[in-house]
C-alpha cells in the first residue's frame, strides 16, 4: 500500500491528510496555523510533526511503515529561498521518502482545477496569486505585504473599515455609515470608544478582522466610502490576474481562473460580479470558478499527481475529503 501525506498550512489553521495512492483517506486532522512567517521554520516543523504523528496514530499506521511522499503547501513559502529552505527542512525530518514543498496558493489552484493552464487568486486573510502554463512555466508574486506592493485581503480590509469609520466620525474623513456600523458591531457608542477599547485591551485586537464583513455589508447598503474600498479590492484582484496572465502568455488562450479564500468565497455582489466581468473582459476565453473545497484537497491531489495518474481516483478522494476532520488539535500539545 503506497501512502502519502498532504499538508495545507495557513495562517489560521493547518490540515493534514494521510491517504493511499488509491485515493483512500486514512486520516484527516486539523491544527492551528503553521505559517513559518509567524512560527519560524523550527516552530512550523514542530507543529507539522505533531499533526503528522497524530494522523498516523488516527490511521493506525505503524511507526515503521514508510510513507512514499509528503506534499507540503504553506502560507509563508513565498520567496524561492524560503521554499528551498522549507524543502530541505522537510527532507531532514524524514517524514517520507520524497517531498514536494511550495506555497499554499498552488494547493488552492489544484483544488479548483487540473487544467495545465491556470491562474489562482486567493483573497482571504491576505492576498496572493500564482499561475502555471502547460509548458511548466509559473508566475508568482513575493506576497510579503505592503513591502512587496500587496494591497487587500480580509485583514487589510478590516483595518481600512476601522480607519474610515474613525475618520468619518471625527471629521478628518468623509462621513460614512461605517462609523455607526463599527461602533454598533462592538457594542460601543462611538468609534473613538472602540479605538480606546482596542488600545486598552478591553477589545481583543484579533476582533478587528470581523470588520471585513461589516465593510461589505455597509458597501452593499450603498455607502460610498465603503464601496470605494471594495472597488479598490476588485482592482487588485484583477491586476494580479492580468499580470500573471501576461507573464504566461495566456490572455488569448483558454485558461482556468480559480478564485479562493474567505473574501472571494463569500461572493459579495459588489466584489464578485465586477471580478468576473473584469477577468472575462481582459481574457475572454478564461473560465472562472470559485473553489469551495478546502485547499488540502489540492495538496492531496498534487501528491497523487506526483505518485501517478490520479484520474481514476480523484472523484473518490474529493468525496472523501468533503467532510469534517477526524480530529482538531488545540494550540497547546
Coordinates of C-alpha atoms in Angstrom, one line a residue, residues 24-257:
X24 CA -8.4 6.3 0.2
X25 CA -8.3 8.8 3.1
X26 CA -7.0 7.1 6.3
X27 CA -6.9 10.2 8.5
X28 CA -7.8 13.9 8.3
X29 CA -6.6 16.1 11.2
X30 CA -6.6 19.8 11.8
X31 CA -4.5 22.1 13.9
X32 CA -3.6 25.7 14.4
X33 CA -1.9 27.9 11.8
X34 CA 1.6 26.8 10.7
X35 CA 2.9 29.7 8.6
X36 CA 6.7 29.9 9.1
X37 CA 6.4 33.7 8.9
X38 CA 4.6 33.5 12.3
X39 CA 6.2 30.5 13.9
X40 CA 9.6 30.4 12.3
X41 CA 10.8 27.3 10.4
X42 CA 11.5 25.3 13.6
X43 CA 8.1 26.1 15.1
X44 CA 6.3 25.3 11.9
X45 CA 8.0 21.9 11.6
X46 CA 7.4 21.1 15.2
X47 CA 3.7 21.7 14.7
X48 CA 3.6 19.7 11.5
X49 CA 5.4 16.8 13.2
X50 CA 2.7 16.8 15.9
X51 CA -0.1 16.7 13.4
X52 CA 1.6 14.1 11.2
X53 CA 2.2 11.9 14.2
X54 CA -1.4 12.3 15.2
X55 CA -2.6 11.4 11.7
X56 CA -0.5 8.2 11.7
X57 CA -2.0 7.3 15.1
X58 CA -5.5 8.0 14.0
X59 CA -5.0 5.9 10.9
X60 CA -3.3 3.1 12.8
X61 CA -0.2 3.3 10.6
X62 CA 2.7 1.7 12.4
X63 CA 5.8 3.9 13.2
X64 CA 7.9 1.8 10.9
X65 CA 5.6 2.0 7.9
X66 CA 7.1 4.0 5.1
X67 CA 5.3 7.0 3.6
X68 CA 6.2 7.4 -0.1
X69 CA 5.6 11.1 -0.5
X70 CA 4.7 14.2 1.6
X71 CA 3.3 17.3 -0.2
X72 CA 3.5 20.4 2.0
X73 CA 1.9 23.7 0.8
X74 CA 2.4 26.5 3.3
X75 CA 1.4 30.2 3.6
X76 CA 4.7 31.9 4.1
X77 CA 6.5 29.8 1.5
X78 CA 6.7 32.9 -0.7
X79 CA 10.3 33.5 -1.9
X80 CA 12.3 30.8 -3.8
X81 CA 14.8 30.8 -1.0
X82 CA 12.1 30.2 1.6
X83 CA 10.7 27.3 -0.5
X84 CA 14.2 25.8 -0.7
X85 CA 14.8 26.1 3.0
X86 CA 11.5 24.6 3.9
X87 CA 12.0 21.7 1.4
X88 CA 15.4 21.0 2.9
X89 CA 14.0 21.1 6.4
X90 CA 11.1 18.8 5.5
X91 CA 13.5 16.4 3.9
X92 CA 15.7 16.4 7.0
X93 CA 12.6 15.4 9.1
X94 CA 12.4 12.1 7.2
X95 CA 8.6 12.0 7.2
X96 CA 8.5 10.4 3.8
X97 CA 10.8 9.1 1.1
X98 CA 10.2 12.1 -1.1
X99 CA 8.8 15.6 -0.6
X100 CA 7.1 18.4 -2.6
X101 CA 7.0 21.8 -0.9
X102 CA 5.6 25.1 -2.2
X103 CA 3.2 28.0 -1.5
X104 CA -0.3 27.1 -0.4
X105 CA -1.9 29.0 -3.3
X106 CA -0.7 26.2 -5.6
X107 CA -2.8 23.8 -3.5
X108 CA -5.8 26.1 -3.8
X109 CA -5.3 26.1 -7.6
X110 CA -5.2 22.3 -7.8
X111 CA -8.3 22.1 -5.6
X112 CA -10.1 24.1 -8.3
X113 CA -8.7 22.6 -11.5
X114 CA -6.5 20.0 -13.0
X115 CA -6.0 22.1 -16.2
X116 CA -2.4 22.8 -17.1
X117 CA -3.1 26.5 -18.0
X118 CA -4.4 28.1 -14.8
X119 CA -4.2 31.1 -12.5
X120 CA -5.3 31.1 -8.9
X121 CA -6.1 34.3 -6.9
X122 CA -6.6 33.9 -3.2
X123 CA -8.2 36.7 -1.2
X124 CA -8.6 35.5 2.4
X125 CA -6.8 36.9 5.4
X126 CA -4.3 38.2 2.8
X127 CA -4.0 38.2 -0.9
X128 CA -1.8 36.2 -3.4
X129 CA -1.7 34.9 -6.9
X130 CA 0.1 32.1 -8.8
X131 CA -0.2 30.8 -12.3
X132 CA 1.1 27.9 -14.3
X133 CA 1.3 27.1 -18.0
X134 CA 1.3 23.7 -19.8
X135 CA 5.0 24.1 -20.6
X136 CA 5.9 24.1 -16.9
X137 CA 6.4 27.9 -16.5
X138 CA 4.9 29.5 -13.4
X139 CA 4.1 33.0 -12.4
X140 CA 4.1 34.1 -8.8
X141 CA 4.4 37.2 -6.5
X142 CA 6.5 37.8 -3.4
X143 CA 3.3 38.3 -1.4
X144 CA 5.1 39.9 1.5
X145 CA 2.5 42.5 2.3
X146 CA 2.9 46.3 1.7
X147 CA 6.7 45.9 1.3
X148 CA 6.1 43.9 -1.9
X149 CA 3.3 46.1 -3.2
X150 CA 0.4 44.0 -1.9
X151 CA -3.0 45.6 -1.1
X152 CA -6.1 44.0 0.3
X153 CA -7.2 40.8 1.9
X154 CA -9.6 40.4 4.8
X155 CA -7.3 41.8 7.5
X156 CA -6.4 44.8 5.5
X157 CA -10.0 45.5 4.5
X158 CA -11.0 45.2 8.2
X159 CA -8.3 47.7 9.2
X160 CA -9.5 50.1 6.5
X161 CA -13.1 49.8 7.7
X162 CA -12.0 50.9 11.2
X163 CA -9.7 53.7 9.7
X164 CA -12.5 55.1 7.6
X165 CA -15.0 54.8 10.5
X166 CA -12.8 56.7 12.8
X167 CA -12.1 59.5 10.4
X168 CA -15.7 59.7 9.3
X169 CA -16.7 60.2 12.9
X170 CA -14.2 62.8 13.9
X171 CA -14.4 64.8 10.6
X172 CA -10.9 64.1 9.2
X173 CA -12.6 61.9 6.5
X174 CA -15.8 61.8 4.6
X175 CA -19.0 60.9 6.5
X176 CA -19.7 57.2 6.2
X177 CA -22.1 54.7 7.6
X178 CA -19.1 52.7 8.6
X179 CA -18.8 54.8 11.7
X180 CA -22.2 53.8 13.2
X181 CA -21.8 50.2 11.9
X182 CA -18.3 49.7 13.5
X183 CA -19.4 51.2 16.9
X184 CA -22.6 49.0 16.9
X185 CA -20.6 45.9 16.0
X186 CA -18.6 46.2 19.2
X187 CA -21.5 47.4 21.3
X188 CA -19.9 50.8 21.8
X189 CA -21.4 54.3 21.5
X190 CA -18.7 55.7 19.2
X191 CA -15.7 54.6 17.1
X192 CA -13.5 56.6 19.4
X193 CA -14.5 54.3 22.3
X194 CA -13.8 51.3 20.0
X195 CA -10.3 52.6 19.4
X196 CA -9.8 53.2 23.1
X197 CA -11.1 49.8 23.9
X198 CA -8.6 48.2 21.5
X199 CA -5.7 50.3 22.8
X200 CA -6.5 49.4 26.4
X201 CA -7.0 45.7 25.8
X202 CA -10.7 45.8 26.5
X203 CA -11.4 44.6 23.0
X204 CA -9.0 41.9 21.7
X205 CA -7.1 43.1 18.6
X206 CA -7.9 39.9 16.7
X207 CA -11.5 41.0 16.6
X208 CA -10.6 43.8 14.2
X209 CA -10.7 41.1 11.5
X210 CA -14.5 40.9 12.0
X211 CA -14.9 44.2 10.3
X212 CA -14.2 42.9 6.9
X213 CA -17.8 41.5 6.8
X214 CA -19.0 44.9 8.2
X215 CA -17.3 46.7 5.3
X216 CA -19.1 44.6 2.7
X217 CA -22.4 44.9 4.4
X218 CA -22.1 48.7 4.5
X219 CA -21.0 48.8 0.9
X220 CA -23.9 46.7 -0.2
X221 CA -26.3 49.1 1.6
X222 CA -25.0 51.9 -0.7
X223 CA -22.3 53.7 1.4
X224 CA -19.9 55.4 -1.0
X225 CA -16.8 55.3 1.2
X226 CA -17.2 51.5 1.8
X227 CA -18.0 50.9 -1.8
X228 CA -14.8 52.7 -2.9
X229 CA -12.7 50.3 -0.7
X230 CA -14.4 47.3 -2.2
X231 CA -13.9 48.7 -5.7
X232 CA -10.2 49.0 -4.9
X233 CA -10.1 45.4 -3.9
X234 CA -11.6 44.4 -7.2
X235 CA -8.9 46.4 -9.0
X236 CA -6.2 44.5 -7.1
X237 CA -7.6 41.1 -7.8
X238 CA -7.9 41.9 -11.5
X239 CA -4.3 43.3 -11.5
X240 CA -3.0 40.1 -10.1
X241 CA -4.8 38.0 -12.8
X242 CA -3.7 40.4 -15.5
X243 CA 0.0 40.3 -14.7
X244 CA 0.1 36.5 -14.2
X245 CA -1.9 36.1 -17.5
X246 CA 0.6 38.3 -19.4
X247 CA 3.7 36.7 -17.9
X248 CA 2.4 33.3 -19.0
X249 CA 1.0 34.5 -22.4
X250 CA -2.4 33.2 -21.5
X251 CA -4.5 36.3 -22.4
X252 CA -5.7 34.9 -25.7
X253 CA -5.6 31.3 -24.7
X254 CA -8.3 29.3 -22.8
X255 CA -7.3 29.0 -19.2
X256 CA -8.9 28.4 -15.9
X257 CA -9.1 31.0 -13.2

